[in-house]
mmCIF file of C-alpha atoms in Angstrom:
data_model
loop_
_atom_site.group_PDB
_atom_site.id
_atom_site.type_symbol
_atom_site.label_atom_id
_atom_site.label_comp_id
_atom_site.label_asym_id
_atom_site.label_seq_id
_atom_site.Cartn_x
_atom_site.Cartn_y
_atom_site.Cartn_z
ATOM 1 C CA UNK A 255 58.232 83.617 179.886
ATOM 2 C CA UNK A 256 60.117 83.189 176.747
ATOM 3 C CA UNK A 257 62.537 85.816 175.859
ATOM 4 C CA UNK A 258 63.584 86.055 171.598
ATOM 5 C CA UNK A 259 66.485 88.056 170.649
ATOM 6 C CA UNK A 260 67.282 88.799 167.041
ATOM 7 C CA UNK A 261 68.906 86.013 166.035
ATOM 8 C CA UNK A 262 66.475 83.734 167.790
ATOM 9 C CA UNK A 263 63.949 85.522 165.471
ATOM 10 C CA UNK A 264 65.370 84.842 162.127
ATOM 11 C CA UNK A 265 66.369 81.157 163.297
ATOM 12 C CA UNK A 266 62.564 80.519 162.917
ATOM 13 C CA UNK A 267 61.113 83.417 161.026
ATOM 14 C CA UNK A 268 61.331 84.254 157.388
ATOM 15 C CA UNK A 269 60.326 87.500 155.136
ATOM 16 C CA UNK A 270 57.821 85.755 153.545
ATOM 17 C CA UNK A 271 56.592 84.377 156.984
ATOM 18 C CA UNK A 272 56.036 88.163 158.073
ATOM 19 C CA UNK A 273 54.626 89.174 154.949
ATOM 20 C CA UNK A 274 51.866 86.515 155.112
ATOM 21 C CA UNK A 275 51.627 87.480 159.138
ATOM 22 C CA UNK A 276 51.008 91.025 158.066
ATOM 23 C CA UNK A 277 48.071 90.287 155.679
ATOM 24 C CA UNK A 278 46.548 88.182 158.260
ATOM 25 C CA UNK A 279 46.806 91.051 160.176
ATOM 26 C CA UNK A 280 45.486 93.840 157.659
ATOM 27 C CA UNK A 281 42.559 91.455 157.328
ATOM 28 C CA UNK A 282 41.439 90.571 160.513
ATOM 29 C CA UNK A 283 42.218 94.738 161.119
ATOM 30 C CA UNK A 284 39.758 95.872 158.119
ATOM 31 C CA UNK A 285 37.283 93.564 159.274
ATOM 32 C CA UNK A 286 36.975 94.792 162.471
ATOM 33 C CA UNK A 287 37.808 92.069 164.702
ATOM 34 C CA UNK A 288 40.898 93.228 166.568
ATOM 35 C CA UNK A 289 41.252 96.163 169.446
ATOM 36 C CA UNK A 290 44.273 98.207 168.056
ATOM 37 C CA UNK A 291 43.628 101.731 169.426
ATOM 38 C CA UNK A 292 45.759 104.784 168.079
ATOM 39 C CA UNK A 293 49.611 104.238 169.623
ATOM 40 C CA UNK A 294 50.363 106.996 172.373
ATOM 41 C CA UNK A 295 52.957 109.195 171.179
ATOM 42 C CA UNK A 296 55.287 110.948 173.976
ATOM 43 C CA UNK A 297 57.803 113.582 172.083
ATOM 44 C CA UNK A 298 61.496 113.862 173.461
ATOM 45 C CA UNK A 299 62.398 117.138 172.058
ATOM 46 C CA UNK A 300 65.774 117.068 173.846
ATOM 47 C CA UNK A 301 67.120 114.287 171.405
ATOM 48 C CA UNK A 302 64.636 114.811 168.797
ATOM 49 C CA UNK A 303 62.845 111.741 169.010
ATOM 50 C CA UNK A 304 60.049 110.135 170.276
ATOM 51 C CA UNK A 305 58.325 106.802 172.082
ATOM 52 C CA UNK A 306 55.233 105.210 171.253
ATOM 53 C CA UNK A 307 53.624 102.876 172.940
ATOM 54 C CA UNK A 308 51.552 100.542 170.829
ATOM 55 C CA UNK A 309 48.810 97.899 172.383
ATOM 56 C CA UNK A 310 46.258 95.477 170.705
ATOM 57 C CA UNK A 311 44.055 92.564 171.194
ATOM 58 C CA UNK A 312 43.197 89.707 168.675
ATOM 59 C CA UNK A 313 40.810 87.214 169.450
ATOM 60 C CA UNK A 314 41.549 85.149 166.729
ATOM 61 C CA UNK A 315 44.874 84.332 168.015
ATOM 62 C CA UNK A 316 43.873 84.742 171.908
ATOM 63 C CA UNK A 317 47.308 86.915 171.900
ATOM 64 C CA UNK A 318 47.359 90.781 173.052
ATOM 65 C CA UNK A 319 50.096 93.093 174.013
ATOM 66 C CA UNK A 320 52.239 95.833 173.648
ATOM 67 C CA UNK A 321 55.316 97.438 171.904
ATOM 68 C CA UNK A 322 57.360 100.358 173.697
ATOM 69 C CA UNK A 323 58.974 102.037 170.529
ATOM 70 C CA UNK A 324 61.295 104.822 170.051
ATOM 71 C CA UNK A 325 62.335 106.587 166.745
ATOM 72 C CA UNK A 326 65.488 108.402 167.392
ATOM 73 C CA UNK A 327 66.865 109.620 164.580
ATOM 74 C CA UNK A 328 70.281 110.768 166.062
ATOM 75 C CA UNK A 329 71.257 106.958 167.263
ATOM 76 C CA UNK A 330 72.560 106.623 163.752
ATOM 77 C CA UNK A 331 75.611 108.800 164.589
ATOM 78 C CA UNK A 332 76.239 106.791 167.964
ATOM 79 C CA UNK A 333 75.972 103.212 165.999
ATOM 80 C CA UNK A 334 72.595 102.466 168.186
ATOM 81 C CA UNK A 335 69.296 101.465 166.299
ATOM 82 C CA UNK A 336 66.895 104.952 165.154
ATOM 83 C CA UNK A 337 64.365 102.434 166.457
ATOM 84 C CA UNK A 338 64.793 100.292 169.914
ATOM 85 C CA UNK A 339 62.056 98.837 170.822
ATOM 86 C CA UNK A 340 60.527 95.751 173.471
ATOM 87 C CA UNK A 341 57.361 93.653 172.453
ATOM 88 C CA UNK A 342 55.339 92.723 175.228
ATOM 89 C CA UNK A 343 53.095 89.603 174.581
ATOM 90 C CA UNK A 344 50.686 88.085 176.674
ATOM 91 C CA UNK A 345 48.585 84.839 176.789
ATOM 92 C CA UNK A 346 45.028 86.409 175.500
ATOM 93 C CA UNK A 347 43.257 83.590 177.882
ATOM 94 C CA UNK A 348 45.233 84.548 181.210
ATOM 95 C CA UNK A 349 46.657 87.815 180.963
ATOM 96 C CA UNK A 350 50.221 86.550 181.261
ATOM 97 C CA UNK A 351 52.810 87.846 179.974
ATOM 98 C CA UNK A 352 54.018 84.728 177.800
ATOM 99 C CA UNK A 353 56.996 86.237 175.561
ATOM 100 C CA UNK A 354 59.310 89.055 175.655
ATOM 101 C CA UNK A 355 60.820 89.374 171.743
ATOM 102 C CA UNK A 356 63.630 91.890 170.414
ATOM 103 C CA UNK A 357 60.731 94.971 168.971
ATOM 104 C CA UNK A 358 63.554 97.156 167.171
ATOM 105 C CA UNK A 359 64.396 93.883 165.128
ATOM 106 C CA UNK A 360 60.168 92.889 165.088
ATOM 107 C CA UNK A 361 59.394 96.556 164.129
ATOM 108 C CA UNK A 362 61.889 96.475 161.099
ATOM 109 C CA UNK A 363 60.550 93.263 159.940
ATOM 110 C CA UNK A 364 57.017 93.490 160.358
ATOM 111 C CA UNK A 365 57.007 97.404 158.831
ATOM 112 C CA UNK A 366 59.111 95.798 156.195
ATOM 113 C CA UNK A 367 56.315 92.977 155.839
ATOM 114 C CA UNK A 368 53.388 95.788 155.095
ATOM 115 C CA UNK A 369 55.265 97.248 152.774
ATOM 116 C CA UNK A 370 55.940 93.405 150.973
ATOM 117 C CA UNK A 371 52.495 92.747 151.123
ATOM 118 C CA UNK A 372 51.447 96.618 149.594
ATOM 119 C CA UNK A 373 53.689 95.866 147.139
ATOM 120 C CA UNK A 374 52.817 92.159 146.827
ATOM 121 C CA UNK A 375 49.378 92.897 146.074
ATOM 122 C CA UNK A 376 49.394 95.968 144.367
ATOM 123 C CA UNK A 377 52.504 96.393 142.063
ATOM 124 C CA UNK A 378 52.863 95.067 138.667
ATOM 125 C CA UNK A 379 53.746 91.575 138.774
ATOM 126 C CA UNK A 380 56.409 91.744 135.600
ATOM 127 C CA UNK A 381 57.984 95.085 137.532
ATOM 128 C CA UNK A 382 61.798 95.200 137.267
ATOM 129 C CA UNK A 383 63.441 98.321 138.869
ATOM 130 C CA UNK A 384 62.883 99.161 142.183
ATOM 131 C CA UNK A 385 64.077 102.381 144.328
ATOM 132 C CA UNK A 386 64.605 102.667 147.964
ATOM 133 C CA UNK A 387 64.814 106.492 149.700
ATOM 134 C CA UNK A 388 66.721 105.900 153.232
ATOM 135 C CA UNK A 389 68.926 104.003 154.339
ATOM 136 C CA UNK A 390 67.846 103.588 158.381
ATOM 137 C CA UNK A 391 67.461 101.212 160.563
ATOM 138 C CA UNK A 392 64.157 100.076 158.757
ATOM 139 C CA UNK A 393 65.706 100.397 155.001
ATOM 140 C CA UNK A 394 67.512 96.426 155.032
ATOM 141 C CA UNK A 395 63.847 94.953 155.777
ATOM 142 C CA UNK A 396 62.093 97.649 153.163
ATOM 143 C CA UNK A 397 64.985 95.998 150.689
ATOM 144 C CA UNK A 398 64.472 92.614 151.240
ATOM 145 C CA UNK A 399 60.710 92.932 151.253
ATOM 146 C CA UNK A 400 60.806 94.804 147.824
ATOM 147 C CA UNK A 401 62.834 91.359 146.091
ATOM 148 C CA UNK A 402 61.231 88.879 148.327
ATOM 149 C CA UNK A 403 57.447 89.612 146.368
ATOM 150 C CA UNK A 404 59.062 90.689 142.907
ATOM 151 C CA UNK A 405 62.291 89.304 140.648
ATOM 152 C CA UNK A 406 63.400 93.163 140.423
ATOM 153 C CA UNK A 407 66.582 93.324 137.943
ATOM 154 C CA UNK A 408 67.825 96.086 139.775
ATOM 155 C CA UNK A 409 67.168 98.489 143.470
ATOM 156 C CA UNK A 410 68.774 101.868 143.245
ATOM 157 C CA UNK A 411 68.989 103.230 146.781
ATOM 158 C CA UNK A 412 69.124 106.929 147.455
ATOM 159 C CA UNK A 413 70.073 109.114 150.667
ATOM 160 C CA UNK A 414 71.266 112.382 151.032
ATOM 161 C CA UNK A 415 74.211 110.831 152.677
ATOM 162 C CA UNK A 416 76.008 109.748 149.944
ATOM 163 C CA UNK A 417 78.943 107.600 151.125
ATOM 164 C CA UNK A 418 76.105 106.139 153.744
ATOM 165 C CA UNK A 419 74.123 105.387 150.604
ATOM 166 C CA UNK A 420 76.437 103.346 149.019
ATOM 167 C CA UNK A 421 78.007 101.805 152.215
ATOM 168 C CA UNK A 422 74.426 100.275 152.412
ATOM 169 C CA UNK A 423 74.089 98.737 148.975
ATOM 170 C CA UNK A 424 77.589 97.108 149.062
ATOM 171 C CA UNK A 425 76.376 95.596 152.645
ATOM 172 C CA UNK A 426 72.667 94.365 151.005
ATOM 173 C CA UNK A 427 74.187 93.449 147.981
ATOM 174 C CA UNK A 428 76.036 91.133 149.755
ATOM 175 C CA UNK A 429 73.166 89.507 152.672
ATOM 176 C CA UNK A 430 70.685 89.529 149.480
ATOM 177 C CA UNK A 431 73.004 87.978 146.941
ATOM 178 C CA UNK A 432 70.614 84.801 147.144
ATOM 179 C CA UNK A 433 67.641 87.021 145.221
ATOM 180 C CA UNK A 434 69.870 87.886 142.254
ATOM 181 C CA UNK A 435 69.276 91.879 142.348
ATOM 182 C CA UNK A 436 71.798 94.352 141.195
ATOM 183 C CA UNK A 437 71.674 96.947 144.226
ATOM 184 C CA UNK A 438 73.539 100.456 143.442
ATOM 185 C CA UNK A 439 73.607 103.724 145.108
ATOM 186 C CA UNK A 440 72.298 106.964 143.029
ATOM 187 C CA UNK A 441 73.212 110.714 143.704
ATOM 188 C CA UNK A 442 70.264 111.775 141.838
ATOM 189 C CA UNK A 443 66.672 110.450 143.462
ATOM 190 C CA UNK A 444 64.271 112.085 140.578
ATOM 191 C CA UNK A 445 66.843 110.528 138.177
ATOM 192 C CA UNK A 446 66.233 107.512 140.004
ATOM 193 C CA UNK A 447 62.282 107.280 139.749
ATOM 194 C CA UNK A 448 62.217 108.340 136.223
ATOM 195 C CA UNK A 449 61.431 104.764 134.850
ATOM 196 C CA UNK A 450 60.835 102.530 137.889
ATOM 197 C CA UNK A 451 58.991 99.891 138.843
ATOM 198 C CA UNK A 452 58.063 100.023 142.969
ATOM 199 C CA UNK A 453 58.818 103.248 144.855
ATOM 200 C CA UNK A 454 59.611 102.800 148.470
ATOM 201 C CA UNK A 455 60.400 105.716 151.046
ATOM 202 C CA UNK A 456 61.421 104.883 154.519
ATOM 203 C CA UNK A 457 62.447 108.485 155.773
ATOM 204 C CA UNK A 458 61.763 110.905 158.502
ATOM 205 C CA UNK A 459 61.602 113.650 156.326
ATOM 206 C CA UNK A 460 59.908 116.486 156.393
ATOM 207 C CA UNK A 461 59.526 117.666 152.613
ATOM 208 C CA UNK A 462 59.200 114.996 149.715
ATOM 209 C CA UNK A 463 62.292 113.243 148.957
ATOM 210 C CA UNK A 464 61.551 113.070 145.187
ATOM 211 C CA UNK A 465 59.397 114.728 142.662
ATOM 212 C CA UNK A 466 55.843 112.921 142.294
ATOM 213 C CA UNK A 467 55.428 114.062 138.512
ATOM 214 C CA UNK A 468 58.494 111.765 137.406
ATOM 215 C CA UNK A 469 56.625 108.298 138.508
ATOM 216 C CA UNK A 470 55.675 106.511 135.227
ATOM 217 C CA UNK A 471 52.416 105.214 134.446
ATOM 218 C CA UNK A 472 51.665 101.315 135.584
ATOM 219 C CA UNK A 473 54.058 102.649 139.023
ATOM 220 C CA UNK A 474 53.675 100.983 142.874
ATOM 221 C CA UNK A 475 54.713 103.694 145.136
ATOM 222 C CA UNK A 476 54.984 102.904 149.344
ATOM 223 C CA UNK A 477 55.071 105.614 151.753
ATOM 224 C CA UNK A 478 56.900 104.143 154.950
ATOM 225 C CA UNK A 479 58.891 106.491 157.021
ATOM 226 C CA UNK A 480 56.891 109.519 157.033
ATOM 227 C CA UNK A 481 54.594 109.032 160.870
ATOM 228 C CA UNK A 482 53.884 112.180 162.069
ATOM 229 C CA UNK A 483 51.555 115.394 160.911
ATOM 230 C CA UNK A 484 54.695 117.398 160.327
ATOM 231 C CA UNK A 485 56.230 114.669 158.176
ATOM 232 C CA UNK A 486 56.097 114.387 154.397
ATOM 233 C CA UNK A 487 58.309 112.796 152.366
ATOM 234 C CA UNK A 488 55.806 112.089 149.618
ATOM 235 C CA UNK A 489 55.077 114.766 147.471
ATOM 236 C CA UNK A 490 51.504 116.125 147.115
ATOM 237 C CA UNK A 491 51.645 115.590 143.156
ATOM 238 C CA UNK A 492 51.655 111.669 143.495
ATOM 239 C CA UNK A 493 49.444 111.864 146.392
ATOM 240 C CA UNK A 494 47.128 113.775 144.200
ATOM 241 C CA UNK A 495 47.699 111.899 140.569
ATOM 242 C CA UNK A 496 47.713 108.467 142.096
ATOM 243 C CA UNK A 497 45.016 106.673 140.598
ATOM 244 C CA UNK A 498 44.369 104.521 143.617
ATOM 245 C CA UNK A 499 45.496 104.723 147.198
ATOM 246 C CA UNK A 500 45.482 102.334 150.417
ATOM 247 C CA UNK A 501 46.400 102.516 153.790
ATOM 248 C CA UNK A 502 47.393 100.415 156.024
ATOM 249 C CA UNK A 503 44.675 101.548 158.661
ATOM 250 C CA UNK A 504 42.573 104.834 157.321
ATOM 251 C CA UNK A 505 42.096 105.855 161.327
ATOM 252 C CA UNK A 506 46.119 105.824 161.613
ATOM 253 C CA UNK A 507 46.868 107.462 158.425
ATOM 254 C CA UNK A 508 44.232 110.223 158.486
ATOM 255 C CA UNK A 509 45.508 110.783 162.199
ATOM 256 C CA UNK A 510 49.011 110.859 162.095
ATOM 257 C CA UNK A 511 50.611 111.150 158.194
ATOM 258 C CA UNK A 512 51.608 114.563 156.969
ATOM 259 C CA UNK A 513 51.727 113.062 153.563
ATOM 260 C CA UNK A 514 48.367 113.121 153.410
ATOM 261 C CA UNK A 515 47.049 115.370 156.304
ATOM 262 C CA UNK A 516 49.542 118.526 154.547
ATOM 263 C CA UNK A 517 47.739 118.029 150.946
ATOM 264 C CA UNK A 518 44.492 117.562 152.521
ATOM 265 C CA UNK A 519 44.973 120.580 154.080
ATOM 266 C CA UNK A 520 45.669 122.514 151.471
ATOM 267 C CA UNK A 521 42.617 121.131 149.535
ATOM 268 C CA UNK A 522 44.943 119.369 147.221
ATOM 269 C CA UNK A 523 43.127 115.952 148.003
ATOM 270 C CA UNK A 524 39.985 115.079 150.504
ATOM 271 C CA UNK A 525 39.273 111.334 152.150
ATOM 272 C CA UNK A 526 36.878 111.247 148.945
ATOM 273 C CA UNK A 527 39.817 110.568 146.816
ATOM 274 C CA UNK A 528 41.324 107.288 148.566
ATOM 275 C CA UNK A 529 40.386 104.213 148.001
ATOM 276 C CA UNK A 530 40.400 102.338 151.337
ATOM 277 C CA UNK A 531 42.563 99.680 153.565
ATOM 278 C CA UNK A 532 44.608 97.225 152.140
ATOM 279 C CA UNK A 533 42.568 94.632 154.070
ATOM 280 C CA UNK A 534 39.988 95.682 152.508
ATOM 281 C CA UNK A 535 41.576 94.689 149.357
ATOM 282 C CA UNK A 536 42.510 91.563 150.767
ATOM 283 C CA UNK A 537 39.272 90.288 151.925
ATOM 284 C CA UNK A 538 37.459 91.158 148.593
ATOM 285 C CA UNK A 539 35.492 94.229 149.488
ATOM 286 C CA UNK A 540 37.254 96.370 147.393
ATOM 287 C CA UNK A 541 39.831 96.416 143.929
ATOM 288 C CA UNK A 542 42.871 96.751 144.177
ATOM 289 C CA UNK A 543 44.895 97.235 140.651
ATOM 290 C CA UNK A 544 42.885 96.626 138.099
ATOM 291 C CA UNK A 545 45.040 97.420 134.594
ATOM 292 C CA UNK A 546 49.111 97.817 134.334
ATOM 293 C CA UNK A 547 48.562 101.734 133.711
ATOM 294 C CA UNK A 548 47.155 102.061 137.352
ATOM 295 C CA UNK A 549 49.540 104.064 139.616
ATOM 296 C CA UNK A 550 49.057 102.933 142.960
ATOM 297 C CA UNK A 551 49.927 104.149 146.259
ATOM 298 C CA UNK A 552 49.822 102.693 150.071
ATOM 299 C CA UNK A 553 50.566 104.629 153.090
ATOM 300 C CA UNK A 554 51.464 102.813 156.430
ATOM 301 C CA UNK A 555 51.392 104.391 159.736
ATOM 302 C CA UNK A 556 51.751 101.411 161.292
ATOM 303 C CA UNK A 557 49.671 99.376 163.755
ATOM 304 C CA UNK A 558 49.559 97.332 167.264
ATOM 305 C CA UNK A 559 47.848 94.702 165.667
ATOM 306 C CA UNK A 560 50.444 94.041 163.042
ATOM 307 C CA UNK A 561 53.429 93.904 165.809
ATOM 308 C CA UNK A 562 50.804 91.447 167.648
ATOM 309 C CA UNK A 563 50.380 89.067 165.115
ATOM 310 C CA UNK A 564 53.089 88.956 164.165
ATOM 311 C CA UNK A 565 54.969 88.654 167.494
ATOM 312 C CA UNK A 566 51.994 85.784 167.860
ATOM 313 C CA UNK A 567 53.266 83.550 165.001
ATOM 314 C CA UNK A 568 57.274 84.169 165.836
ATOM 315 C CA UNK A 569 56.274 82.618 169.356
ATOM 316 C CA UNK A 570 54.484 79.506 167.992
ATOM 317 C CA UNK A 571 57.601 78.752 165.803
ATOM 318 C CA UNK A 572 59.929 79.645 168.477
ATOM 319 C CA UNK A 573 57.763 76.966 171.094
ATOM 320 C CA UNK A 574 57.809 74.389 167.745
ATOM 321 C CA UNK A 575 61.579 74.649 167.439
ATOM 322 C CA UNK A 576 62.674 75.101 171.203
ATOM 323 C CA UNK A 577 64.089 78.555 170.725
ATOM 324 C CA UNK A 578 64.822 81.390 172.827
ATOM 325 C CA UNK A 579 65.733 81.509 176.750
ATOM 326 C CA UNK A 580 62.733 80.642 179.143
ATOM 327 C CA UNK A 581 62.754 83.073 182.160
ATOM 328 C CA UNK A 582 61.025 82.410 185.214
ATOM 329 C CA UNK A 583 59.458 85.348 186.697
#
């Protein structure tokens, strides 16, 4: 059994490798050749969190397994991840387990990935400002995503901490100085949206973290953070106005988001008014943008078979390069 930490993970693995992981996963997802079942969630209202536990089988890849995931939004304040997590991965022709890689690092950088490939596919290819709500344990990957598929001028990265805010842009101005983005913290997040480019939220949030009537024409807006029914930090007016919105997976979404189960609840906005899966986009079935007036909008929830693939093509590279610790068990 091969064991992958962090760094063995980014010895072999790039952005752009996850983001093209991701798609391969969103397609073979959307065209229904993959078992990824709803993840189980198990709340731990003592410390406000919960775990998840996340399996799926691809036959493609003869690869299946599972990620163990917690969101713990408190771990902040003790300098721990908001989001540990193990991925399990097993040998899809023998049922052995074959790899055991670093999830919290895998989660951040496949969810990261989704987001890349949303915005890869979907934003305007000439966009140039670009704004970031959080600044968690997912927000570095969510960054680095955002300039990896676009030459963005400038990210402007809101929380309502502040000092944390701005602690976080000197730090990614710094590990992204290759990508030649100006990264600055903002006090004001409606200011912020006013003219841009790509809107990404990775929050837990439970009310919208910026007003959905300030996003411009010709926009890209990603909903991230938001995972649960009582969660919404996308407001209902760009979840209504949007002229076009994906998900990730429409069973997960429809499931799980408040951003869209609140509105729909309300009869702000039915399933009639979205569009479909971003795999569906990518294999051809359906448009994505079609004119640079087009807001868009994609929603991820998340996925097994996205952590699976992914995890999948990190082991291959990590076997091709003789990285990570072998463990006999």
């Amino acid at each position: 059994m091969l064991v992958l930490t962090k760094e063995d993970i980014k010895k072999v693995f790039t952005m752009k490798d996850a983001i093209e992981a991701d798609k391969d996963a969103l397609r073979i997802y959307s065209a229904g050749k993959c078992v990824s079942p709803l993840r189980v969630n198990i709340d731990i209202p003592k410390e406000q969190g919960q775990s998840l536990f996340m399996p799926a089988y691809v036959e493609e890849f003869d690869a299946t397994g599972i990620k163990i995931v917690s969101v713990f939004p408190k771990n902040i304040e003790k300098g721990k991840p908001s989001v540990p997590a193990q991925m399990i991965l097993l040998d899809g022709t023998t049922g052995e387990v074959c790899a055991i890689l670093d999830g919290t690092y895998l989660t951040q950088l496949r969810t990261g990935a989704v987001q890349g490939a949303a915005t890869d596919i979907l934003a305007k290819k000439d966009a140039k400002i670009g704004v970031l709500f959080g600044t968690g344990g997912q927000a570095a990957t969510q960054l680095e995503a955002m300039v990896c598929v676009r030459n963005l001028e400038e990210v402007r990265v809101f929380d309502i901490n502040y000092e944390r805010a701005k602690e976080f842009a000197e730090t990614m101005q710094r590990e992204l100085a290759a990508y030649d983005t100006e990264i600055v913290a903002v006090e004001n997040g409606n200011e912020a949206v006013r003219n841009a480019d790509i809107i990404t939220c990775v929050t837990t949030s439970r009310r919208p973290v910026f007003d959905g009537t300030l996003v411009k024409k010709g926009a890209h807006v990603n909903g991230v953070g938001a995972y649960t029914p009582q969660m919404q930090e996308l407001d209902e007016n760009i979840v209504k106005n949007a002229d076009k919105v994906f998900f990730d997976t429409k069973e997960g979404v429809l499931a799980e988001a408040g951003d869209f189960l609140i509105p729909m609840e309300k009869g702000i906005v039915s399933e009639q008014d979205f569009n479909g899966e971003l795999g569906e986009v990518i294999l051809g079935q359906i448009l994505g943008r079609e004119t640079d007036e087009e807001i868009t909008l994609f929603k991820t929830v998340g996925a097994a078979v996205l952590d699976v693939v992914t995890a999948h093509q990190i082991y291959k590279k990590a076997i091709e390069n003789n990285v990570g610790n072998v463990v006999e068990i």
